[in-house]
Coordinates of C-alpha atoms in Angstrom, one line a residue:
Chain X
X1 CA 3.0 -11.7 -15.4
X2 CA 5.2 -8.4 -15.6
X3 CA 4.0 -6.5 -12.7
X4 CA 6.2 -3.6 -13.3
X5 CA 4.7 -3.3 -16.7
X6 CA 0.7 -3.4 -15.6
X7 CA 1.9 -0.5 -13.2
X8 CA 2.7 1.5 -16.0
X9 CA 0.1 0.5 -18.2
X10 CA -2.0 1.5 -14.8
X11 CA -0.2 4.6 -15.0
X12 CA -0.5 5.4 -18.5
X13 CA -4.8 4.6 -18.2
X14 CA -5.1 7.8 -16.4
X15 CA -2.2 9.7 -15.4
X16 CA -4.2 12.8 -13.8
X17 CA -5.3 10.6 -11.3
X18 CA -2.6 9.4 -10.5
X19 CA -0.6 12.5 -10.7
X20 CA -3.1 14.2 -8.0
X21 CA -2.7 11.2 -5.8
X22 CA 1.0 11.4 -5.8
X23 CA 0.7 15.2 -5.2
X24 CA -1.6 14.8 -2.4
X25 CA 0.5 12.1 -0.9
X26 CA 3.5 13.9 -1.3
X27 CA 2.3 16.9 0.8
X28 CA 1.1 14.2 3.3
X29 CA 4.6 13.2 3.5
X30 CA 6.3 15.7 3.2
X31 CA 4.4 17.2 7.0
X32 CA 5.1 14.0 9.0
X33 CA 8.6 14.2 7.5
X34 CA 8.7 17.8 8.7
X35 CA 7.0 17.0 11.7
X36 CA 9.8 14.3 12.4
X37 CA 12.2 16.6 11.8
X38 CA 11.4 19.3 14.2
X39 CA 10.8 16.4 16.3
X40 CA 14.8 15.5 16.0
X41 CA 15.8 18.8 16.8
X42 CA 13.9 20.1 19.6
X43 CA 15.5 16.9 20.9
X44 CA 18.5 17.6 20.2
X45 CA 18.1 21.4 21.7
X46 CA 16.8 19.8 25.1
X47 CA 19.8 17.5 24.9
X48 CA 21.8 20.2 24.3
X49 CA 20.7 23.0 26.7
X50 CA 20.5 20.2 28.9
X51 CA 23.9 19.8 29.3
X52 CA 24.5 23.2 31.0
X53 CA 21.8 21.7 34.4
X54 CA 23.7 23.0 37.3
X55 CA 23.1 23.4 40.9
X56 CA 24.3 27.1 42.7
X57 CA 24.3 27.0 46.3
X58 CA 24.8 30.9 47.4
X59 CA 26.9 31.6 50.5
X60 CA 25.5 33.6 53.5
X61 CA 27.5 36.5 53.6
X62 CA 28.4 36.0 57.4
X63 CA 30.2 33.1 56.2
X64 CA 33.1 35.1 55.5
X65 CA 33.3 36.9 59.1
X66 CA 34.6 33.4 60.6
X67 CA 38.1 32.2 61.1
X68 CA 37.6 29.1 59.4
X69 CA 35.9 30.2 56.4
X70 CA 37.8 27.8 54.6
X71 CA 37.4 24.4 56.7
X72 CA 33.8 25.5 56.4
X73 CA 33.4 25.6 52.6
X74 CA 35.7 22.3 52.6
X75 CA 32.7 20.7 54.3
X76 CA 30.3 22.1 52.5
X77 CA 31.9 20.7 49.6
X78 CA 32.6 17.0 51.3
X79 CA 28.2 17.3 52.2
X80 CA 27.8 18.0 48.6
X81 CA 30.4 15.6 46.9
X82 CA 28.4 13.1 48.9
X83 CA 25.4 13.5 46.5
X84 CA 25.6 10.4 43.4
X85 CA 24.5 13.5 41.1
X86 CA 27.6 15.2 42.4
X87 CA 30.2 15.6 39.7
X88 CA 32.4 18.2 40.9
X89 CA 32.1 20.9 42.9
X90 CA 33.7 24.5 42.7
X91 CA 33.6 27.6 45.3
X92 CA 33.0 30.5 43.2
X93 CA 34.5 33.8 45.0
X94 CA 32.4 36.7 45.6
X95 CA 35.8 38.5 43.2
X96 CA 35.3 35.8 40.7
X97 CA 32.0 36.0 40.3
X98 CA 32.6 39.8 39.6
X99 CA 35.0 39.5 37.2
X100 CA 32.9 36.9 35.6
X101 CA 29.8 39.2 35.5
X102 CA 32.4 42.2 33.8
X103 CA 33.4 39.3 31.5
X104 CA 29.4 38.2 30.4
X105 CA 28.2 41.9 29.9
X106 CA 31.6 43.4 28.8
X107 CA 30.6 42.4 24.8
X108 CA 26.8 44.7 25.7
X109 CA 28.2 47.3 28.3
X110 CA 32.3 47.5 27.3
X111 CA 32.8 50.2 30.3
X112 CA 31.7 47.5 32.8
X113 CA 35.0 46.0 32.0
X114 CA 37.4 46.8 34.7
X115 CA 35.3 49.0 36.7
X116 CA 36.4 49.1 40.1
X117 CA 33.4 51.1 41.8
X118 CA 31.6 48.1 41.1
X119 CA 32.9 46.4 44.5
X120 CA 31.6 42.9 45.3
X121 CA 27.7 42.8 44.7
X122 CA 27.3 39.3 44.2
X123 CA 27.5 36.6 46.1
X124 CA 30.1 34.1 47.0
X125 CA 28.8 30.5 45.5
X126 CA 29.5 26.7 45.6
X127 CA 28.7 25.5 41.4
X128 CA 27.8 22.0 41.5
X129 CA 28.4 20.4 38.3
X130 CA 26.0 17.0 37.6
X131 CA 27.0 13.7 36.4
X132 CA 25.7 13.2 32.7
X133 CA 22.9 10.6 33.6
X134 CA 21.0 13.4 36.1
X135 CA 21.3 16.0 33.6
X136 CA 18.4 14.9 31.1
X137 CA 15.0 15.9 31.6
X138 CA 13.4 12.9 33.4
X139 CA 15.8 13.8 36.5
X140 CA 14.6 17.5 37.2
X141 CA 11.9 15.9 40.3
X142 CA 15.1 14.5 41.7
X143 CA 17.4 17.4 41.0
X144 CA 14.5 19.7 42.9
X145 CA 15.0 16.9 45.8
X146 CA 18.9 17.5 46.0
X147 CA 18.4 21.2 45.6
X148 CA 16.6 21.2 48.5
X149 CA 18.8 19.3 50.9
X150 CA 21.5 21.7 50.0
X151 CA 19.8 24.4 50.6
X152 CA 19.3 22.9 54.1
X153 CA 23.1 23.1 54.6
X154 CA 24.6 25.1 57.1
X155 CA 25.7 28.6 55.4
X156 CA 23.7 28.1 52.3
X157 CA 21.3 31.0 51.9
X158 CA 19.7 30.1 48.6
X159 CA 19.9 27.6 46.1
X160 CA 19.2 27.9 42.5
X161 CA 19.1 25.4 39.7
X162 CA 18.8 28.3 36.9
X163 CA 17.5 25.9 34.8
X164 CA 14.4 25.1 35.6
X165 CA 12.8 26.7 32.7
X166 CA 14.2 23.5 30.7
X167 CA 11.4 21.7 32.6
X168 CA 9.0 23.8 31.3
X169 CA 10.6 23.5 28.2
X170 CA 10.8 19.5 28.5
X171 CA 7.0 19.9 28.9
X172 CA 6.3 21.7 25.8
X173 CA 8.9 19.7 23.8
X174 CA 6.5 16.5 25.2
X175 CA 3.1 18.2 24.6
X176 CA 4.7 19.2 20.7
X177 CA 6.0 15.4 20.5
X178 CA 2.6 13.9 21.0
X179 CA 0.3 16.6 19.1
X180 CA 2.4 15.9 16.3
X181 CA 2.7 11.7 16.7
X182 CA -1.4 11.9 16.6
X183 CA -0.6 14.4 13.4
X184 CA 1.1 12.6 12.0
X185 CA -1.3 9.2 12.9
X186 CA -4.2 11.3 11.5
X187 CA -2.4 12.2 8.2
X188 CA -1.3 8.2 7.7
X189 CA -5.1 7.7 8.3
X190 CA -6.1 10.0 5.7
X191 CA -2.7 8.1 3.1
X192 CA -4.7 5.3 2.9
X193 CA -7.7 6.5 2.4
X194 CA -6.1 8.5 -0.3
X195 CA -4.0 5.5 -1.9
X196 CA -7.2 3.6 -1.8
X197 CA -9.5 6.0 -3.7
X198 CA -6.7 5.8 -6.1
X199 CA -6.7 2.2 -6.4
X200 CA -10.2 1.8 -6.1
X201 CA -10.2 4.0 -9.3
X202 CA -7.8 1.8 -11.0
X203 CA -9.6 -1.5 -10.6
X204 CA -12.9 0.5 -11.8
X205 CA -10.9 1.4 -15.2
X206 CA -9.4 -2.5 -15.6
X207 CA -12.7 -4.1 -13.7
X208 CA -13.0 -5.9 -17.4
X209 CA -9.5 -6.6 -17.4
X210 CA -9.5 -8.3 -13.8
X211 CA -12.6 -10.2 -15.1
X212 CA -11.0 -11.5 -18.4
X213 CA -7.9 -12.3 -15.8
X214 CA -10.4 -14.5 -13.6
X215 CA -11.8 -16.4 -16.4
X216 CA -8.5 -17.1 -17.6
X217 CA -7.5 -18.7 -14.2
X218 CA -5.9 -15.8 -12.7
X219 CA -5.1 -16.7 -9.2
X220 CA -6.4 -13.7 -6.5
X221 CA -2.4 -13.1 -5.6
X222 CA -1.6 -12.5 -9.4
X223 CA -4.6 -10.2 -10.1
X224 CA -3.7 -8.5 -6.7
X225 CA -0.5 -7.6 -7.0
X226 CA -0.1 -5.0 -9.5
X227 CA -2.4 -3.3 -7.8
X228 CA -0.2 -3.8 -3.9
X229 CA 3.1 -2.9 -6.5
X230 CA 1.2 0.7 -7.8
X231 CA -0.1 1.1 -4.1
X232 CA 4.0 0.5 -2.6
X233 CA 5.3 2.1 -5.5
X234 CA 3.2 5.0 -5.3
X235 CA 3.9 5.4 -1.6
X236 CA 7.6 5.2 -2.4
X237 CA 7.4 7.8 -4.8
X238 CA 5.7 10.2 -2.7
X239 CA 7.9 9.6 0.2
X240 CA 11.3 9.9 -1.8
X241 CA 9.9 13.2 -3.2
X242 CA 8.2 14.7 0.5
X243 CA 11.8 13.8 1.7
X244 CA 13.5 15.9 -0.9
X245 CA 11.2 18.6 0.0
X246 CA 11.2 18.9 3.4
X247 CA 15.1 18.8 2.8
X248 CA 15.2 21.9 0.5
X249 CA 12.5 23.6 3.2
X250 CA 14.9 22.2 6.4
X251 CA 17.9 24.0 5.3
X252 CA 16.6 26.8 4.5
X253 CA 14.7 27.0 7.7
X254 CA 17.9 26.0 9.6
X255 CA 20.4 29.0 7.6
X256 CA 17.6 31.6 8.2
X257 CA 17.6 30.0 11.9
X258 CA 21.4 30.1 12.2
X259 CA 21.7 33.8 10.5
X260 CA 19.4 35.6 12.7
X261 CA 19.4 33.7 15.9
X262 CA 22.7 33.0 16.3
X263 CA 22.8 34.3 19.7
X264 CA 21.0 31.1 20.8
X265 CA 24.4 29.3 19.5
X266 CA 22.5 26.4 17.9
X267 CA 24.6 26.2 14.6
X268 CA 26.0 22.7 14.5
X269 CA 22.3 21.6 16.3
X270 CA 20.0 21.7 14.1
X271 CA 19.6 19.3 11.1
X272 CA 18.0 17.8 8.7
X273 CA 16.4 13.7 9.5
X274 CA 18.8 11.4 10.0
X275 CA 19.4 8.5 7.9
X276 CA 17.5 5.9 9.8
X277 CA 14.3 8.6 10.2
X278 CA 14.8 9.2 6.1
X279 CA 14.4 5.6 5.7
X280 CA 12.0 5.1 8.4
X281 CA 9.8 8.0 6.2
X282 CA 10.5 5.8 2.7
X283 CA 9.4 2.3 4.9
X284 CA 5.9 4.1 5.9
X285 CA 5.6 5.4 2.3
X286 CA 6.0 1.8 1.3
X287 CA 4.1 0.0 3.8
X288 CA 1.2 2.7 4.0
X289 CA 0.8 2.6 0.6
X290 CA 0.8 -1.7 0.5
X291 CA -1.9 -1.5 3.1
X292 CA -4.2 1.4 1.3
X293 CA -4.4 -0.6 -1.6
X294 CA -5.1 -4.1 0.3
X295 CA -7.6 -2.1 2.0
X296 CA -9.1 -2.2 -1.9
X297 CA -8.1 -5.4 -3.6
X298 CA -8.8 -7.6 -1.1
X299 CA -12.2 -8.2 -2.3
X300 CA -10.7 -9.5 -5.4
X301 CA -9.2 -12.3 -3.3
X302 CA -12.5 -13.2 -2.5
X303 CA -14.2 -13.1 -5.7
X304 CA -16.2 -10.3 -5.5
X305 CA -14.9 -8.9 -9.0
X306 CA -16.9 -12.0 -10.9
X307 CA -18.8 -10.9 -14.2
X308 CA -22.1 -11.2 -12.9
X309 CA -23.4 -9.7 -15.5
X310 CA -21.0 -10.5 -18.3
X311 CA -22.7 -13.1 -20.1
X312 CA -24.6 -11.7 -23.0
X313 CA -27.4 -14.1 -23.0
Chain Z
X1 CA -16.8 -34.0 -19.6
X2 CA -20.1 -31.9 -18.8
X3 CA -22.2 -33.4 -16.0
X4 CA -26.0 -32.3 -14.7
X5 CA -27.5 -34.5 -12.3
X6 CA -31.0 -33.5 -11.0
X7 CA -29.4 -29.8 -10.4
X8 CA -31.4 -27.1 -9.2
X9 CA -30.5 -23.2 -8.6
X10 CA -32.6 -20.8 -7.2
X11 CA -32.4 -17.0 -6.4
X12 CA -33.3 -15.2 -3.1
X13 CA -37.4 -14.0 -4.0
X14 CA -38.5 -17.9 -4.6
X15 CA -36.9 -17.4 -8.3
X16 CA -36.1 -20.8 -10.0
X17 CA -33.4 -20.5 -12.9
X18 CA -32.6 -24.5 -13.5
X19 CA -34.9 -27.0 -12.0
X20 CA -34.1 -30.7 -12.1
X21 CA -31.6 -30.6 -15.0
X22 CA -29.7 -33.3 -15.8
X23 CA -27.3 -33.5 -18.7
X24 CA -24.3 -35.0 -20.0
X25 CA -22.0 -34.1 -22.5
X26 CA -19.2 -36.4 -23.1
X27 CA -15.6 -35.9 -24.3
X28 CA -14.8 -34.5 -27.7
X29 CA -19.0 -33.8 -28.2
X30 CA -19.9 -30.4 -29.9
X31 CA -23.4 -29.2 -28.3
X32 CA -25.8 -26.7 -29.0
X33 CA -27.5 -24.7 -26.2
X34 CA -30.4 -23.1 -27.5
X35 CA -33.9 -21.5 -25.6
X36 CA -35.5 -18.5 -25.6
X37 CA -34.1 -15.2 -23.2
X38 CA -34.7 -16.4 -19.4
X39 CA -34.6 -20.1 -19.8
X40 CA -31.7 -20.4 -17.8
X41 CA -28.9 -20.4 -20.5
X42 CA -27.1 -17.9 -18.3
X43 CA -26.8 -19.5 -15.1
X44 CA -26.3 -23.0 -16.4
X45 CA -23.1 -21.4 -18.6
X46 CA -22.0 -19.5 -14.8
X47 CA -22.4 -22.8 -13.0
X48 CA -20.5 -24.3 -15.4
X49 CA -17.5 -22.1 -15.4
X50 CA -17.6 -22.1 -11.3
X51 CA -18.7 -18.6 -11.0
X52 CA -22.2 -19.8 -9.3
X53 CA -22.7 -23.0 -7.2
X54 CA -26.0 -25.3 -7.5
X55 CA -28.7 -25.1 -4.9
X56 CA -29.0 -29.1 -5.1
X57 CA -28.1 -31.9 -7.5
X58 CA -24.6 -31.5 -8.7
X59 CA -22.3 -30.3 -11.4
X60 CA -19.3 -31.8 -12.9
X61 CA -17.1 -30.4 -15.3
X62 CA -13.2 -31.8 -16.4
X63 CA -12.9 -33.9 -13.6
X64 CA -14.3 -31.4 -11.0
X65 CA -17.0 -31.7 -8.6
X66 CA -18.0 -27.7 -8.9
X67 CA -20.2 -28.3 -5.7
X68 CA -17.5 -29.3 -3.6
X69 CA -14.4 -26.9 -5.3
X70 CA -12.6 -24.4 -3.0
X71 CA -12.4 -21.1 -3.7
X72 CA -8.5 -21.5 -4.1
X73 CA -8.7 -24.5 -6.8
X74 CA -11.6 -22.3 -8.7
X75 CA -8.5 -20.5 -10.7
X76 CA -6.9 -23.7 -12.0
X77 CA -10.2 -25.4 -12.6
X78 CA -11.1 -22.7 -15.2
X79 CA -7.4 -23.2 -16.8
X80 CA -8.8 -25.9 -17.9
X81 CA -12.1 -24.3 -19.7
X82 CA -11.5 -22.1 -22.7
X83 CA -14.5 -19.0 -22.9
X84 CA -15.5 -17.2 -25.4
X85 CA -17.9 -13.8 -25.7
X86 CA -20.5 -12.7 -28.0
X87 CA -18.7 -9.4 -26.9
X88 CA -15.1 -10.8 -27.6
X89 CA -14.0 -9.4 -24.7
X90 CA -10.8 -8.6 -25.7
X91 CA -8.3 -6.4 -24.0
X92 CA -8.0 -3.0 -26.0
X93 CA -4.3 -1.7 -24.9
X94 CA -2.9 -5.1 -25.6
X95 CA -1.8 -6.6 -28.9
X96 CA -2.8 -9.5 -30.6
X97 CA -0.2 -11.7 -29.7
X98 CA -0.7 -10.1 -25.6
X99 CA -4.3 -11.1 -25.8
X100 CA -4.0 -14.7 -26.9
X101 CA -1.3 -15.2 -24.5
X102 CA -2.9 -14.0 -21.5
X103 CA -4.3 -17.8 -20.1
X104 CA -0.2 -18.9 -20.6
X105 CA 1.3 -15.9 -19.1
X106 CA -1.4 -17.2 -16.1
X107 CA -0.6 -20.2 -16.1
X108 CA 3.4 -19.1 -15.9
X109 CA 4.8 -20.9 -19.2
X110 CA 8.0 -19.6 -20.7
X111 CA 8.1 -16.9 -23.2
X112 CA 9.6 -18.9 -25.9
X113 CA 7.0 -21.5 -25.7
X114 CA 4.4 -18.9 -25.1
X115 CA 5.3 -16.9 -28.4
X116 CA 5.6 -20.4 -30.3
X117 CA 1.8 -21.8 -29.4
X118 CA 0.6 -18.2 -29.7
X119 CA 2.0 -18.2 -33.0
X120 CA 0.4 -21.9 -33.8
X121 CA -3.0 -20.8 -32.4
X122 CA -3.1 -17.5 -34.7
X123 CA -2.0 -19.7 -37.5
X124 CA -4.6 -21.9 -36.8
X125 CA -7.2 -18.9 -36.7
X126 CA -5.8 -17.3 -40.3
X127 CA -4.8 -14.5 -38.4
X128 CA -0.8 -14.8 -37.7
X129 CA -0.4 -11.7 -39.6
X130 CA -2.4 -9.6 -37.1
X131 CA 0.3 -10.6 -34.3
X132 CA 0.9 -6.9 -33.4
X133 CA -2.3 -5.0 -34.2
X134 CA -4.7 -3.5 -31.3
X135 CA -8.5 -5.2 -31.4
X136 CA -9.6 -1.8 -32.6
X137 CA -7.8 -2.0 -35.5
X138 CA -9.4 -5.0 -36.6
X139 CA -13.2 -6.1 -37.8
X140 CA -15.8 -8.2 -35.9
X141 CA -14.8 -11.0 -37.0
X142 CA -11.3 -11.2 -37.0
X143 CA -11.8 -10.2 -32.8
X144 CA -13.8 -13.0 -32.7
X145 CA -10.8 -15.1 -34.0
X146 CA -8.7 -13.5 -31.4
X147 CA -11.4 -14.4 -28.8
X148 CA -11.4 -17.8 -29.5
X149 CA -7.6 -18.3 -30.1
X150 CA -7.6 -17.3 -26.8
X151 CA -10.0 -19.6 -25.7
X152 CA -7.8 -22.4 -27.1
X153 CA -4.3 -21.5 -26.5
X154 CA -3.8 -23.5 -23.6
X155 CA -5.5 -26.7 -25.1
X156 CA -8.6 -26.6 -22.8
X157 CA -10.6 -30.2 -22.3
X158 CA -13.8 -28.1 -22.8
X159 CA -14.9 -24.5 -25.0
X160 CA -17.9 -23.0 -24.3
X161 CA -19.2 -20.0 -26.3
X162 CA -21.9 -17.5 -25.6
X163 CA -23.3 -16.1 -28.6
X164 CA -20.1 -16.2 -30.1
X165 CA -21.6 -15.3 -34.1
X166 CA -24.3 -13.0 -32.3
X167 CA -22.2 -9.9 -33.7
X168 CA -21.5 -11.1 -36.8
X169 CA -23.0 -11.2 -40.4
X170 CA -24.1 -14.7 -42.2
X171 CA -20.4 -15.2 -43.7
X172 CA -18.1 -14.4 -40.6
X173 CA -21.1 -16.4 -38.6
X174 CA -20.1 -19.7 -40.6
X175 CA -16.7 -19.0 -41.0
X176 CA -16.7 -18.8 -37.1
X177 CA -18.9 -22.1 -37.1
X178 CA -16.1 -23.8 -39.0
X179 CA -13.6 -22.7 -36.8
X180 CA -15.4 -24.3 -34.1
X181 CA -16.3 -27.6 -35.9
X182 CA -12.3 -27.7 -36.8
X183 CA -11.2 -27.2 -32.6
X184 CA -13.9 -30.0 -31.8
X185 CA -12.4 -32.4 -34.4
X186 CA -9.5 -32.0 -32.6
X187 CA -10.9 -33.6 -29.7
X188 CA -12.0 -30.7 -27.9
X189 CA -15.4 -30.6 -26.6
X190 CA -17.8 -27.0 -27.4
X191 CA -20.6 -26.1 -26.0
X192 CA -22.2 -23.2 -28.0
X193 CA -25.1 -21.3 -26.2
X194 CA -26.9 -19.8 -29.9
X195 CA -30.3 -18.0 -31.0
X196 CA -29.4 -18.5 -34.7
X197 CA -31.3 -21.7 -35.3
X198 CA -30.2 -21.8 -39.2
X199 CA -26.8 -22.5 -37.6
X200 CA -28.0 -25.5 -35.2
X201 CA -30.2 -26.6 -38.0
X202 CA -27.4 -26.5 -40.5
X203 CA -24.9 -28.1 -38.7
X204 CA -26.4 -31.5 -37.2
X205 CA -25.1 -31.5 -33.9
X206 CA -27.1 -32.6 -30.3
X207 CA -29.1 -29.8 -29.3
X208 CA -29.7 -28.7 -25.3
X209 CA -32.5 -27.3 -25.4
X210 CA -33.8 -25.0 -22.4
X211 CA -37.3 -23.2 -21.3
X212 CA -38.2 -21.7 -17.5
X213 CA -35.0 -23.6 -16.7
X214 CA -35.8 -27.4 -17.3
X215 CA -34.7 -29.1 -20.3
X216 CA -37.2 -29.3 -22.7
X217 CA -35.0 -31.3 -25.4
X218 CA -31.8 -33.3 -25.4
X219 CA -31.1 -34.6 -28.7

């Protein structure tokens, strides 16, 4: 039997049900696909502002009154080096930092640039640059333990790891990934249900059809599957078109995003679903619809669509 | 072909719709099932076509013990039956030609030898000419045709019919008759389940008959 054909003929029984279940499902789609996508680039954010983790140990001032200032800071930097999350080390100067403070603000304040009464406010520092695997988010308890030796160090008066507002921001990032995975759970819930009223409604509008089919020695797998083909199909559809959606609405979000927040410098960031998550999104449209309408049909299988009440006499 | 022995059913609520039947109909017979409304025609037609099972006794039918069948072997048992409806129950968005087809297409034959018996079968019913029309586009008794070409397109051992002149007028009733009479001489055994008793009368044939679901007469 043509199965491509009795989806059509399915489809041409009553096309305004089937139109408002491949609307509905399409908007169902088209949030978790949405959902996935801001998924994808808060990750990639996290990654990214990641990368800049780094430990400041700020030098007591007094440091600088001793004679060997220098074999000092040399083993302050040996202590440090010692560290596995210890990429590199550099002694900032109390000048330097100046002049890269005049540097920062000269775009916002242009006559800080090359102001002399400014003298030497800030402190002199030791930047401690960590090795990539310490610099992702599930390494900030450890990072807060190595902060805290150095700050231990002789001639360390403070230490800061600036970023540990990207903890905070880990945190949110994890409490948005799981609200939207049980979104995203709840609206594949509600998929099948939707693909299964549909179907349901379909065998209601052939039930004398699947009856003739019986009586004819239709096996349950051949009166079932034009029914599993609308089910995939229709989740296919509704997929293909919530990804071409939440494409048009992703960069459109992401220009607006780039135009007027460019000062966050997350152009080249932010993007639309990758290829695996597109097909990942088709694969659920598929298989989500497959199960909604075995959810429906498998009664068929057990021959609860007989015609009781067929015979005439 | 057809075999009763001491076969009861009953309902849940103590209801008895066959009690102590037995019956046999052998190969190439042409019977007559006749009795009043409630006598038990129904469920001795669904037992025979595997859609109920016996309470006791047994049921044979083509070579199959319908008291023993799985589920899974119901499908190709009933390839082997050929039914037809007072109703016709045809289906209305397919052709002719897709109707009468529909036990092959089942059963997985080949398109060309699908469209050659389908053409055969409508030849046989005088309606080869219809090939292509809807079953709304054509009268009572030309569905009936269809219905029955249907019944027979995969050269079934046994036909049954419910009521299958119950819609018709006296003409298209005998016309129906001898379309019958022609697929039995053919060595095809029908079992026809009627009210019209001019039609039993007129055609000599054994006659089943049924009342409060034992056999009263088995001629």
């Amino acid at each position: 039997m043509n199965i491509f054909r009795e989806f059509l003929r399915s489809w041409s029984k009553q096309p305004g049900m089937q139109l408002a279940t491949l609307t509905v499902l399409t908007g169902t789609f088209t949030v978790i696909a949405v959902f996935m996508g801001l998924q994808q680039n808060l990750g990639s954010i996290l990654s990214r502002w990641g990368e800049t983790v780094q430990i400041t140990a700020y030098l007591e001032d007094r440091l600088f009154l001793e004679e060997d200032i220098d074999e000092h800071i040399d083993k302050l930097k040996d202590d440090i080096r010692s560290y596995p999350a210890t990429n590199q080390v550099e002694f900032v100067s109390k000048e330097k930092a100046v002049e890269r403070f005049q540097k920062r603000m000269g775009t916002y304040v242009p006559d800080i640039l090359g102001d002399e009464s400014l003298g030497s406010p800030l402190p002199a520092s030791l930047e401690i640059q960590l090795n990539q695997s310490w610099r992702n988010p599930g390494q900030f308890d450890a990072l807060v333990h190595m902060a805290g030796e150095i700050a231990k160090l002789v001639g360390v008066e403070e230490v800061s790891y600036g970023q540990d507002w990207v903890k905070n921001y880990a945190s949110v990032v994890g409490f948005f990934n799981s609200s939207s995975s049980a979104l995203i759970v709840l609206l594949l819930a509600g998929s099948l249900l939707v693909v299964g009223n549909s179907i349901r409604s379909s065998i209601y509008q052939r039930r004398e059809e699947i009856e003739i089919l019986e009586l004819v020695g239709a096996t349950p797998r051949m009166i079932r599957a034009p029914y599993l083909m609308e089910g995939a199909l229709m989740g296919f559809l509704a997929a293909g078109l919530a990804l071409i959606i939440a494409a048009v609405l992703a960069f459109w979000q992401i220009e607006l995003f780039t135009e007027n927040l460019g000062f966050l410098g997350l152009s080249g960031t932010l993007g639309y679903l990758g290829l695996a998550r597109s097909l990942g999104v088709l694969l659920l449209g598929i298989v989500f619809g497959l199960l909604g309408s075995y959810f429906c049909v498998w009664k068929i299988s057990r021959g609860q669509n007989r015609p009781q009440d067929s015979w005439g006499f | 072909m057809i075999r009763f022995s001491h076969t009861y059913k009953s309902y849940t609520g103590d209801i008895h719709a066959l009690k102590d039947i037995s019956l046999s109909i052998e190969k190439g017979e042409f019977v007559f099932l006749t009795g009043p409304s409630g006598a038990g025609k129904t469920t001795l037609f669904k037992l025979i076509s595997a859609y109920e099972q016996c309470t006791s006794g047994s049921v044979e039918v083509a070579g199959y013990d319908l008291n023993r069948i799985k589920f899974n072997q119901i499908p190709y048992f009933r390839r082997r039956l050929g039914v037809v409806y007072q109703d016709f129950r045809l289906l209305k968005q397919r052709t002719v030609f897709e109707n009468v087809a529909l036990p092959l297409e089942v059963r997985g034959d080949r398109y060309s030898y699908i469209e050659r018996r389908v053409k055969d079968v409508l030849d046989q019913v005088s309606l080869s000419f219809k090939l292509d029309s809807f079953p709304e586009q054509l009268s009572g008794g030309e569905q009936q045709r269809v219905a029955i070409a249907r019944a027979l397109v995969h050269q079934p051992g046994v036909l049954i019919a419910d009521e299958p002149t119950g819609n018709l007028d006296l003409g298209l009733s005998r016309d129906i008759m001898d379309l019958l009479e022609r697929v039995n001489a053919q060595g095809t055994t029908v079992f026809v389940a009627t009210h019209d008793m001019e039609l039993v009368r007129n055609s000599k044939r054994r006659v089943v008959d049924l009342k409060n679901g034992s056999l009263v007469r088995s001629l």
